[in-house]
Coordinates of C-alpha atoms in Angstrom, one line a residue:
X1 CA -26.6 64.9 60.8
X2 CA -27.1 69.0 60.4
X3 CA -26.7 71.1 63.6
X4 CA -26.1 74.5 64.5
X5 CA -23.4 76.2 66.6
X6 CA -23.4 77.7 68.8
X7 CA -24.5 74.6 70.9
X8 CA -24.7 77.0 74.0
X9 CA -25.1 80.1 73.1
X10 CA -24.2 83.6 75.4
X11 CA -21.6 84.4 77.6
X12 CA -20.4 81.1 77.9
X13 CA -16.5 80.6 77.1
X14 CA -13.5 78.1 77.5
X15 CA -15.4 75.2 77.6
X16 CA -14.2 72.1 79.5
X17 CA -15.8 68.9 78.7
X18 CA -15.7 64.8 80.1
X19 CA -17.7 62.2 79.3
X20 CA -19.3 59.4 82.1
X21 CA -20.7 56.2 79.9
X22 CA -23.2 57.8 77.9
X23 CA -23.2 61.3 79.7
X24 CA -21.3 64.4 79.1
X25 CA -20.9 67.0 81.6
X26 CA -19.2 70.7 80.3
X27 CA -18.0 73.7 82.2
X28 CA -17.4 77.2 81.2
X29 CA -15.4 79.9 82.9
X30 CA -17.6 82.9 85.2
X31 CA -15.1 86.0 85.8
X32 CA -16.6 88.0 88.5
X33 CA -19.8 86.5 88.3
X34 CA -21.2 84.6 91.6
X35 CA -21.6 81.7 91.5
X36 CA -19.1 80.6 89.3
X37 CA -18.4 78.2 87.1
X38 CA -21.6 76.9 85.4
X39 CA -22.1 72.9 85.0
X40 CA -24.2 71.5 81.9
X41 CA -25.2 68.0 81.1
X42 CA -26.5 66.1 77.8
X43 CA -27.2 63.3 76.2
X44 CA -26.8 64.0 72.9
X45 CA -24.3 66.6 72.8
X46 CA -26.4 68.9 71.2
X47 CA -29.3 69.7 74.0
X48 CA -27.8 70.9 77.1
X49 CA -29.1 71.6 80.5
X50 CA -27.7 73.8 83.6
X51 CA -27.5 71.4 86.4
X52 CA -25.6 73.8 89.1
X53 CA -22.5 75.6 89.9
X54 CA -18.8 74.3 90.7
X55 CA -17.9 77.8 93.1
X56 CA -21.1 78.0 94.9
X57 CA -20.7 79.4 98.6
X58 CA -18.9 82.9 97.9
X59 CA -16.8 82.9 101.4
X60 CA -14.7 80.3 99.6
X61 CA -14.1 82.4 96.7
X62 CA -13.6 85.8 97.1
X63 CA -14.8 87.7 94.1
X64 CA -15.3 91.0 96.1
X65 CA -12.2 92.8 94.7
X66 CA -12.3 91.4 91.5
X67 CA -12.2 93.7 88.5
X68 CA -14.6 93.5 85.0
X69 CA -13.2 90.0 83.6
X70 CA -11.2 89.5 86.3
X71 CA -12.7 86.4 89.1
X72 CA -12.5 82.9 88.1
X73 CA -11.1 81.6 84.7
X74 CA -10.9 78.9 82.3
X75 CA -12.1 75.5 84.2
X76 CA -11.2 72.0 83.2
X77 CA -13.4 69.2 84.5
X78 CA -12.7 65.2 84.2
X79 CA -14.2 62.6 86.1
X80 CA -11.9 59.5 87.5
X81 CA -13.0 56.6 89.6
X82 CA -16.5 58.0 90.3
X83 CA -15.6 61.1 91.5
X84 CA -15.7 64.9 89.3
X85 CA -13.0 67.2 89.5
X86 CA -12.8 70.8 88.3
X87 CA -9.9 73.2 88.1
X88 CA -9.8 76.5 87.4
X89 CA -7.6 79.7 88.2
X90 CA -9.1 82.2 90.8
X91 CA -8.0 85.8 90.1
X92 CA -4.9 87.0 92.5
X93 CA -5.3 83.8 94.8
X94 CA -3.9 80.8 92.4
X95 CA -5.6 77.6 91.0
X96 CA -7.8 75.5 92.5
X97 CA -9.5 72.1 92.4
X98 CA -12.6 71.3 93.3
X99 CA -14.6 67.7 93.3
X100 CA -17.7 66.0 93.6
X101 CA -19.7 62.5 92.7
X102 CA -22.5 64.4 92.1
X103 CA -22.2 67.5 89.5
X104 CA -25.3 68.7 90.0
X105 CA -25.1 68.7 94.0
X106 CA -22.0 70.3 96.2
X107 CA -18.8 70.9 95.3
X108 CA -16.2 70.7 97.8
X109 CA -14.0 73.1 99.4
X110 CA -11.1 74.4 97.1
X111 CA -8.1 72.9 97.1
X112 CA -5.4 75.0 96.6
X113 CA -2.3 74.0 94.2
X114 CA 0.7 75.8 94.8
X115 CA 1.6 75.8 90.9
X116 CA 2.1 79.8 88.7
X117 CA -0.2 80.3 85.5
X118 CA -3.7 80.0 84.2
X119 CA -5.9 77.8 82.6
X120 CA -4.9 75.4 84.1
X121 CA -6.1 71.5 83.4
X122 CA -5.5 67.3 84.8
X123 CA -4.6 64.9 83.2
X124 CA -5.5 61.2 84.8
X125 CA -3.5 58.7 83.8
X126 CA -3.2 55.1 85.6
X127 CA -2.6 55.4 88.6
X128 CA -0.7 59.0 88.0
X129 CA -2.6 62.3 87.9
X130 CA -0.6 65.6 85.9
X131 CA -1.5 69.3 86.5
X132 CA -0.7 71.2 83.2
X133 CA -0.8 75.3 83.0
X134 CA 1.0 78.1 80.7
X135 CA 3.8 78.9 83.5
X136 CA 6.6 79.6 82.2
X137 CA 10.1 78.2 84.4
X138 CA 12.5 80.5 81.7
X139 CA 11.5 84.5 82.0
X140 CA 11.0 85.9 78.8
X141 CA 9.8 82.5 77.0
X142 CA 5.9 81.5 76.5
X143 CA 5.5 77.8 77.9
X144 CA 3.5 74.9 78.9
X145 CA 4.8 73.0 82.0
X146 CA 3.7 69.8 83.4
X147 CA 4.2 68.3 86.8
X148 CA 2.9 65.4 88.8
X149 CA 0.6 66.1 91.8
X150 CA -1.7 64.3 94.5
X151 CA -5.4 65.8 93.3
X152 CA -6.6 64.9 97.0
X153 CA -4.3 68.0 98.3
X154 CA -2.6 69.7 95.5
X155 CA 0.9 68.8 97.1
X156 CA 3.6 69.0 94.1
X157 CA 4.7 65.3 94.2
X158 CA 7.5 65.8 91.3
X159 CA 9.7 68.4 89.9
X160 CA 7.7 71.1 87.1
X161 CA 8.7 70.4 83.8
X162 CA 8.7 72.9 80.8
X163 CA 7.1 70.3 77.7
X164 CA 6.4 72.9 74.7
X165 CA 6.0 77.0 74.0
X166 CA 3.9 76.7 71.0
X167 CA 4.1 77.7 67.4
X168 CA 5.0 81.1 67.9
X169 CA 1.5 82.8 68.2
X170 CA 1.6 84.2 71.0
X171 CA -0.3 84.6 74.4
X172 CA 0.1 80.5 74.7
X173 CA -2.7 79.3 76.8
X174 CA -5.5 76.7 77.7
X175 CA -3.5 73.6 77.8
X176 CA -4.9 70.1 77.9
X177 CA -2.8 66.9 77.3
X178 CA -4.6 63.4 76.5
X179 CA -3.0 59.6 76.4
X180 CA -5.0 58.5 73.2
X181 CA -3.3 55.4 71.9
X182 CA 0.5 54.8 72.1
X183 CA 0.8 58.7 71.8
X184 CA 0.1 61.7 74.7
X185 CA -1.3 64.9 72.8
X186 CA -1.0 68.8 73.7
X187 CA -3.8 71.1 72.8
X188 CA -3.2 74.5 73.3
X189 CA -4.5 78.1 72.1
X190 CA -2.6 81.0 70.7
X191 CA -3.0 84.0 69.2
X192 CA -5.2 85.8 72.1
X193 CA -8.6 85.4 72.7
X194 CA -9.8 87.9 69.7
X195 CA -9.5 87.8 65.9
X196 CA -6.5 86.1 65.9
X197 CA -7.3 82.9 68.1
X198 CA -6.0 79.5 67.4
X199 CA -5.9 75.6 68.6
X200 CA -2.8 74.2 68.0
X201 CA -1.3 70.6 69.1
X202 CA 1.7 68.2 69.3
X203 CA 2.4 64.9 70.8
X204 CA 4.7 63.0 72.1
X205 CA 5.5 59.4 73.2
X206 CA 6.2 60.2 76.4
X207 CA 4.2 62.8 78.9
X208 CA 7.1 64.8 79.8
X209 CA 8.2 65.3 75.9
X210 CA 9.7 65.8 74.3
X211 CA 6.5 66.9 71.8
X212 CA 6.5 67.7 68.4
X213 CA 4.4 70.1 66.9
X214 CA 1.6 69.0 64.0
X215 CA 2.3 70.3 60.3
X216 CA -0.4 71.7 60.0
X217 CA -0.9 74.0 63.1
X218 CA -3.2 75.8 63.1
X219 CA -5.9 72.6 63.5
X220 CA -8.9 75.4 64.0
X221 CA -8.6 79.1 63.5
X222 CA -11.2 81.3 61.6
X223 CA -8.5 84.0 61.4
X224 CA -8.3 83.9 57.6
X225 CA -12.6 83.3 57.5
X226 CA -13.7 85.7 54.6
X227 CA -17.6 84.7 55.7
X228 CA -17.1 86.8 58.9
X229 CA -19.8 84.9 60.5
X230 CA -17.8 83.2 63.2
X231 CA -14.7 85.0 64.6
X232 CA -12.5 84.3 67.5
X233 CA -12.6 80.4 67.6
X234 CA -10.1 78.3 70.3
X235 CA -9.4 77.8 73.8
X236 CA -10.8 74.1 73.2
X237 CA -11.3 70.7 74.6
X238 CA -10.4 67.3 72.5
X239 CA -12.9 64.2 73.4
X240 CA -14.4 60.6 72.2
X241 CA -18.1 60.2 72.3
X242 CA -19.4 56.7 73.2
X243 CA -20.1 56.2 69.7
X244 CA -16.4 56.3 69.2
X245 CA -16.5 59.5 67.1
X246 CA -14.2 62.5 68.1
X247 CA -15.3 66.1 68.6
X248 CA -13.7 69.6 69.8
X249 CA -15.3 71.7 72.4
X250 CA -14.3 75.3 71.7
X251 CA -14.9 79.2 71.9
X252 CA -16.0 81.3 69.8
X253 CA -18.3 84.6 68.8
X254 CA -20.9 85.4 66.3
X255 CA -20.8 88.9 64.6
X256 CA -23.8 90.8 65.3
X257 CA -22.6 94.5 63.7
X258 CA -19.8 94.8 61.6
X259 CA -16.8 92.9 63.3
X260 CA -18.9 93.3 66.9
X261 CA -20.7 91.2 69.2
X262 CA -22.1 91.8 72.7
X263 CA -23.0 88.1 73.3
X264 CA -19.0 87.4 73.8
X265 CA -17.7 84.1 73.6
X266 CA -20.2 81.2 73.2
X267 CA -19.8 77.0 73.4
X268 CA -19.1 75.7 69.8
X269 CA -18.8 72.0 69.0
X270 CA -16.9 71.5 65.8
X271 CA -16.4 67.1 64.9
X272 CA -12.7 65.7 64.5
X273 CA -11.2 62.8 62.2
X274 CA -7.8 61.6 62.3
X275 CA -4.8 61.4 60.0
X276 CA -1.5 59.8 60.2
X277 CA -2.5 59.8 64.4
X278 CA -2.9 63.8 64.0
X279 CA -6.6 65.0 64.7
X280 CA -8.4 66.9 61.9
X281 CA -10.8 69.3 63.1
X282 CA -13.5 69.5 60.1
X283 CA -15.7 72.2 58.2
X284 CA -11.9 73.0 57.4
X285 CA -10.2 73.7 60.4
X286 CA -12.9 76.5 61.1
X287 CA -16.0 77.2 63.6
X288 CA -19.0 77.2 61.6
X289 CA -22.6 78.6 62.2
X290 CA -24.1 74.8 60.1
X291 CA -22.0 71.3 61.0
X292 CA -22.5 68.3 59.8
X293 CA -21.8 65.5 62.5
X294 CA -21.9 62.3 63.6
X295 CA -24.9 63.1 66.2
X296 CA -27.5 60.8 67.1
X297 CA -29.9 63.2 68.0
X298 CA -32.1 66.4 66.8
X299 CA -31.6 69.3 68.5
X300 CA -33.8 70.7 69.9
X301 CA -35.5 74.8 69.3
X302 CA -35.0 76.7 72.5
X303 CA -37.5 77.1 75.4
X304 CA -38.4 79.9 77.3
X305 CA -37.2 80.2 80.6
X306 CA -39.1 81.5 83.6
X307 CA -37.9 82.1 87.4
X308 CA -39.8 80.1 89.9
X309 CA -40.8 82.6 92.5
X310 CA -42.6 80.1 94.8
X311 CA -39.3 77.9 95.5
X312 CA -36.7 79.7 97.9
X313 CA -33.9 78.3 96.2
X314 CA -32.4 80.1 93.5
X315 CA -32.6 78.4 90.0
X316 CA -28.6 77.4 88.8
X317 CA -29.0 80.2 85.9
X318 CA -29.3 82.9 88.4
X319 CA -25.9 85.2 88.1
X320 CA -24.9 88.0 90.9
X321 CA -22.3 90.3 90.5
X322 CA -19.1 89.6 92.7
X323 CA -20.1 88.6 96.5
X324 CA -24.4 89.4 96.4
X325 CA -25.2 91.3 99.7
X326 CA -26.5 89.4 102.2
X327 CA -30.4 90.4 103.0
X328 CA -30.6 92.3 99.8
X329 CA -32.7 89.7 98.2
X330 CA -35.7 87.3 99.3
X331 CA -37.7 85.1 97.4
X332 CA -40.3 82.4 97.9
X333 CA -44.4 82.6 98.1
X334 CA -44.5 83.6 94.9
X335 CA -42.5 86.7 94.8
X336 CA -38.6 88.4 94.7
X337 CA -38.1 91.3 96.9
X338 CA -34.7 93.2 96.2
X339 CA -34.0 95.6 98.7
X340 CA -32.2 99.1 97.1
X341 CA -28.5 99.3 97.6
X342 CA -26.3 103.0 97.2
X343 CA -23.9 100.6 95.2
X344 CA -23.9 101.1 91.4
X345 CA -23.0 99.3 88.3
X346 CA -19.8 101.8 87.9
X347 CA -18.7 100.8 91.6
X348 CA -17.3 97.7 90.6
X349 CA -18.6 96.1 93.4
X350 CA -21.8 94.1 94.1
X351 CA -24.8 96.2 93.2
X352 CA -28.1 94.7 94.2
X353 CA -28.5 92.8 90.6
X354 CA -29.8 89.3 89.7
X355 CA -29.3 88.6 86.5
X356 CA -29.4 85.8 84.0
X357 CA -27.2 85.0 81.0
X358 CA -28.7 86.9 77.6
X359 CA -30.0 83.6 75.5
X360 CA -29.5 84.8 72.3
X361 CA -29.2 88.0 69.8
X362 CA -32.9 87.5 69.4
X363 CA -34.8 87.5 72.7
X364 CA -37.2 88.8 75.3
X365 CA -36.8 89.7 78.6
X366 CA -39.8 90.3 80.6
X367 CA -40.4 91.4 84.3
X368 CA -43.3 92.1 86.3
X369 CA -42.5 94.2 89.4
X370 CA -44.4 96.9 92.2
X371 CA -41.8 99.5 93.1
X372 CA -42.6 102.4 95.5
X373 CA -39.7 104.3 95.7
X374 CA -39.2 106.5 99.2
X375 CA -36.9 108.8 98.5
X376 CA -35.3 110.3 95.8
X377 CA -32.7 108.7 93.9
X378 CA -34.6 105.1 94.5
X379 CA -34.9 103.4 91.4
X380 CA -35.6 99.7 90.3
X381 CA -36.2 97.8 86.9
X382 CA -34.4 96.1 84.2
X383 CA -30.8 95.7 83.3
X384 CA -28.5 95.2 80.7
X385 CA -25.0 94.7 81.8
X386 CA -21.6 93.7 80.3
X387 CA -19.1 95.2 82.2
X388 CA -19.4 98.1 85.2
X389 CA -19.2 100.8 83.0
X390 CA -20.8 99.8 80.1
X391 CA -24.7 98.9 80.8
X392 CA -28.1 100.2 79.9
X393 CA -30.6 100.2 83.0
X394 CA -34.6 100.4 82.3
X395 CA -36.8 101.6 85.5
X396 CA -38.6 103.5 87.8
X397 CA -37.4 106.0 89.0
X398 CA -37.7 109.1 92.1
X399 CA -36.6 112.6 91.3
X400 CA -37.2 116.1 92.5
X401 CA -40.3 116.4 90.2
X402 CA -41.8 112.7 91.0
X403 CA -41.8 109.1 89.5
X404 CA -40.7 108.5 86.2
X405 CA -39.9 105.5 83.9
X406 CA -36.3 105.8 82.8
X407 CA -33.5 104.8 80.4
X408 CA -30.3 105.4 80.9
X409 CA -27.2 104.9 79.0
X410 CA -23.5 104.3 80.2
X411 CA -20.8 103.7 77.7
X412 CA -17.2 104.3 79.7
X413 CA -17.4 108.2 80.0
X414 CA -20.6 108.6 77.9
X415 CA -23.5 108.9 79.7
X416 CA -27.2 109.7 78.4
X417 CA -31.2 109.5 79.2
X418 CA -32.6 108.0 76.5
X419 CA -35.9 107.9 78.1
X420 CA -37.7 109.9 80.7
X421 CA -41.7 110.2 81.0
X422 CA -43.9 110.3 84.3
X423 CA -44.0 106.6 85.6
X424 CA -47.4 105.3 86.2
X425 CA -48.7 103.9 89.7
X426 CA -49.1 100.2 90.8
X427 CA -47.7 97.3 88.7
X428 CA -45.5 97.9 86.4
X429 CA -44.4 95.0 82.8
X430 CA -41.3 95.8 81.8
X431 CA -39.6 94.1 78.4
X432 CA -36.2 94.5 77.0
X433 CA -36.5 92.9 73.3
X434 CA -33.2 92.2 71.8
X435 CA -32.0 91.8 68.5
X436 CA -28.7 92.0 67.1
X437 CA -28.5 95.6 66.5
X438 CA -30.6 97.3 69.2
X439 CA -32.1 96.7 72.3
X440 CA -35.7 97.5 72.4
X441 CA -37.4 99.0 75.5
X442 CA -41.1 98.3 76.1
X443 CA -43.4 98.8 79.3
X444 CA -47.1 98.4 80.3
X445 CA -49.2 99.8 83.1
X446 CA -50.6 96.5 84.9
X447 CA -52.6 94.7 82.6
X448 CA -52.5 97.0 80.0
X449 CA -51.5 98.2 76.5
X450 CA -47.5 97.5 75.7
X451 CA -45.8 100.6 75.0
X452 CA -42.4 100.7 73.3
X453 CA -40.4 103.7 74.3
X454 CA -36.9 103.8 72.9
X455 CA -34.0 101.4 71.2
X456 CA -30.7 101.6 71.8
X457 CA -27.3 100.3 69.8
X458 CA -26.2 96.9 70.9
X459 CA -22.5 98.3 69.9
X460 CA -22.3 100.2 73.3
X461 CA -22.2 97.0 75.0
X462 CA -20.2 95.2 72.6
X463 CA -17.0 93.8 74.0
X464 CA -14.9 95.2 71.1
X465 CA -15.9 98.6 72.1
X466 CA -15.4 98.0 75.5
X467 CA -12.2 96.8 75.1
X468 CA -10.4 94.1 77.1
X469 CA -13.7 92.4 77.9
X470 CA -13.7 88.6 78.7
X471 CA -17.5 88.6 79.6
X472 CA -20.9 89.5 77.5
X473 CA -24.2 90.8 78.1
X474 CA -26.4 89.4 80.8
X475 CA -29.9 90.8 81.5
X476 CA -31.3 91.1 85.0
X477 CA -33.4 92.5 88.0
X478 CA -31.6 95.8 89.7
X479 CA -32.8 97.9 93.0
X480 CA -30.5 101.3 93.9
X481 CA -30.5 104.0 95.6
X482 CA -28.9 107.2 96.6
X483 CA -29.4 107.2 100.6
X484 CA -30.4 104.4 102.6
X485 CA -34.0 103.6 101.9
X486 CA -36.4 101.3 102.6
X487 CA -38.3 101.0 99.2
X488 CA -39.0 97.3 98.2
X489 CA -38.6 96.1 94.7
X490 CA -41.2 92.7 94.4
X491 CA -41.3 91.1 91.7
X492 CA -43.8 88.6 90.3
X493 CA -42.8 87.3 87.2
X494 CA -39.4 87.1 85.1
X495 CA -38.5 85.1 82.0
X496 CA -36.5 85.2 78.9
X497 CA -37.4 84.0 76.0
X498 CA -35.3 83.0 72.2
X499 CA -36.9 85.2 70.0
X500 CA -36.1 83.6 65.5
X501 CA -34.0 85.7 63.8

């Protein structure tokens, strides 16, 4: 059966993935996002569904200090003996591990494991349980080392163990090991998570090696990929469905200008067949855009997705810069109210920002808001963020000469008004439409007439351009100010919707 890739599409990389009967539950890393690391479930493999968040109550995990892609990293999730278990590295602190029976209720407290490297991942087998990261125990050399440990507390319960370094690609990463058979496999990435990313494996008969590398490492790269379509692909995740039929969870990005994308790193799902007890990833050992796959279900065309203003709770897609300030947001009875904060974007801190993942190249982002600003320098609207210094913001705005309706531009050290007109009085629509070249900025007056403004390049909020960027666009709600004011942003409506390329 045909699908398409990417089968979760945005910001949405190093995906982790177990399956429970016929069930599969996924994770994806957060960075400084709150709260972090997003759950999925399906059915099919192919339709997924946010069900919550692993790192949910933010005095637990302390993102305050956290720098652009810096926060929590590169989660692993398996299930064992009814219960869930997560681990993932926390920026400065060390690696964690969470559980829960339920993934789509509360996490527990993290549990610390006093073991060096990232991406780190568990391996359950019988009545044993492994913890596998890249430390390296010989300075100067790129490894994978393997140790036994009790997953109630993290306590080390046998000596680290050095059990491969690699191919020689370099930045050596994201390891998992599996017992499939008689044999116990290593997946790993190399190459750095950019053009030239890789998955490459070995096995071994034993866990602790010593493993042998597969001829024909790489098993998925697109780095020699003359379509250009799909760049980036690794960092992956090996599994059986319940058909029997094997499949690779992985990263990777879609090109949206030239060799740029703003999106960053999405969920692809590429099928795997076996040879001589080596996996084969298909489509040639590269992420594709079309797969063909043993599936046994359509997928589905993406839905519209609206916040839910007369429920306090916030919906599991809702994203906050590090730690959110507390009283800076309330919701319920049909309305948000964000309460202007003098923290900015450029602050690296937690501006008053709610925010949702971007959907897709094509998509809308509506909101419909009242915003009386007090005092000058008060300003609320809509938006578009992929790092603190590289973000486009769309609002309302109080300066010397009055109210007016804003864009503005930030780019590192390149800053510009795109957009400046008198702002009109009452309710104001506001709609970012994306596409993969621009970013289109649209308002009405209340009921009224939709007015487009101004575009702006999606390349200023590319992650190439902004360099070491582990993260991608995310579109949102933002209240600031220059003095402490008491202006109210309320908001009635917000929603995002796919929009066909």
């Amino acid at each position: 059966m045909q699908y398409k890739n990417p089968i979760i599409k945005g910001f949405h990389p190093d995906p982790s993935i177990c399956r429970v009967g016929e069930d599969y539950y996924l994770v994806t890393s957060s960075f400084e996002y709150f709260p972090g690391i997003p759950v999925f479930h399906s059915k099919d493999l192919v339709n997924w569904t946010q069900m919550g968040n692993c790192a949910a109550r933010a005095e637990e995990f302390p993102l305050e200090q956290v720098k652009d892609s810096g926060g929590i990293w590169a989660p692993t999730i398996r299930w064992n003996q009814g219960t869930f278990y997560v681990t993932a590295t926390l920026e400065q602190y060390g690696n964690f591990i969470v559980s829960a029976q339920d993934p789509a209720g509360e996490w527990s407290s993290p549990v610390w494991v006093p073991v060096g490297g990232i991406d780190p991942s568990l391996l359950f087998d019988g009545d044993r349980v492994y913890y596998c990261t890249n430390q390296s125990l010989h300075p100067g050399r790129e490894e994978i080392t393997l140790e036994e440990i009790d997953v109630r507390t993290g306590r080390l319960l046998g000596a680290q163990k050095t059990i491969w370094s690699g191919v020689g690609g370099g930045f050596l990463e994201a390891p998992h090991v599996y017992h499939i058979g008689d044999w116990y496999y290593l997946l790993a990435a190399e190459g750095g998570t950019n053009f030239n990313h890789m998955i490459t494996v070995a096995r071994s008969r034993s866990v602790d090696g010593s493993y042998e590398s597969c001829p024909d490492n790489p098993v998925l790269t697109n780095l020699h990929d003359a379509s250009r379509q799909v760049q980036c692909s690794g960092h992956g995740d090996l599994f059986q469905d319940h058909l029997g039929n094997w499949w690779l969870v992985h990263l990777a990005t879609r090109i949206s200008r030239r060799t740029m994308s703003h999106l960053g790193r999405e969920t692809f799902l590429t099928p795997v067949t076996w040879e001589e007890d080596w996996p084969v990833v298909g489509n040639n050992r590269k992420a594709s855009l079309i797969c063909e796959g043993p599936l046994w279900a359509e997928q589905e065309a993406e839905k519209s997705w609206q916040a839910d203003f007369s429920n306090r709770k916030w919906e599991p897609e809702w994203i906050f810069l590090r730690r959110p300030a507390e009283g800076a947001y309330e919701r319920g009875e049909g309305s948000l109210k964000l309460h202007p904060s003098t923290v900015t974007f450029e602050a690296a801190k937690s501006p008053v920002f709610a925010a949702v993942r971007q959907c897709d190249f094509g998509c809308e982002t509506e909101a419909v808001f009242d915003f009386k600003p007090r005092r000058e320098g008060d300003e609320a609207g809509l938006a578009v963020v992929l790092a603190s210094d590289f973000h486009y913001r769309f609002g309302k705005k109080r300066t010397q000469e009055g109210n007016f309706l804003v864009v503005e531009k930030t780019a590192e050290d390149f800053r510009q008004t795109a957009f400046c007109a008198p702002a009109p009085e009452g309710e104001l629509r506001l709609c970012v439409r994306a596409d993969k070249e621009f970013f289109t900025f649209c308002y009405a007056s209340g009921e009224g007439e939709i007015h487009q403004v101004c575009k702006a390049s999606t390349r200023f909020l590319s992650c190439e351009l902004a360099g070491k960027c582990f993260t991608g666009t995310v579109i949102g709600l933002y209240a600031m100010s220059e003095v402490t004011t008491d202006a109210v942003m309320e908001v009635k409506e917000f929603k995002m919707t796919p929009q066909p390329e």
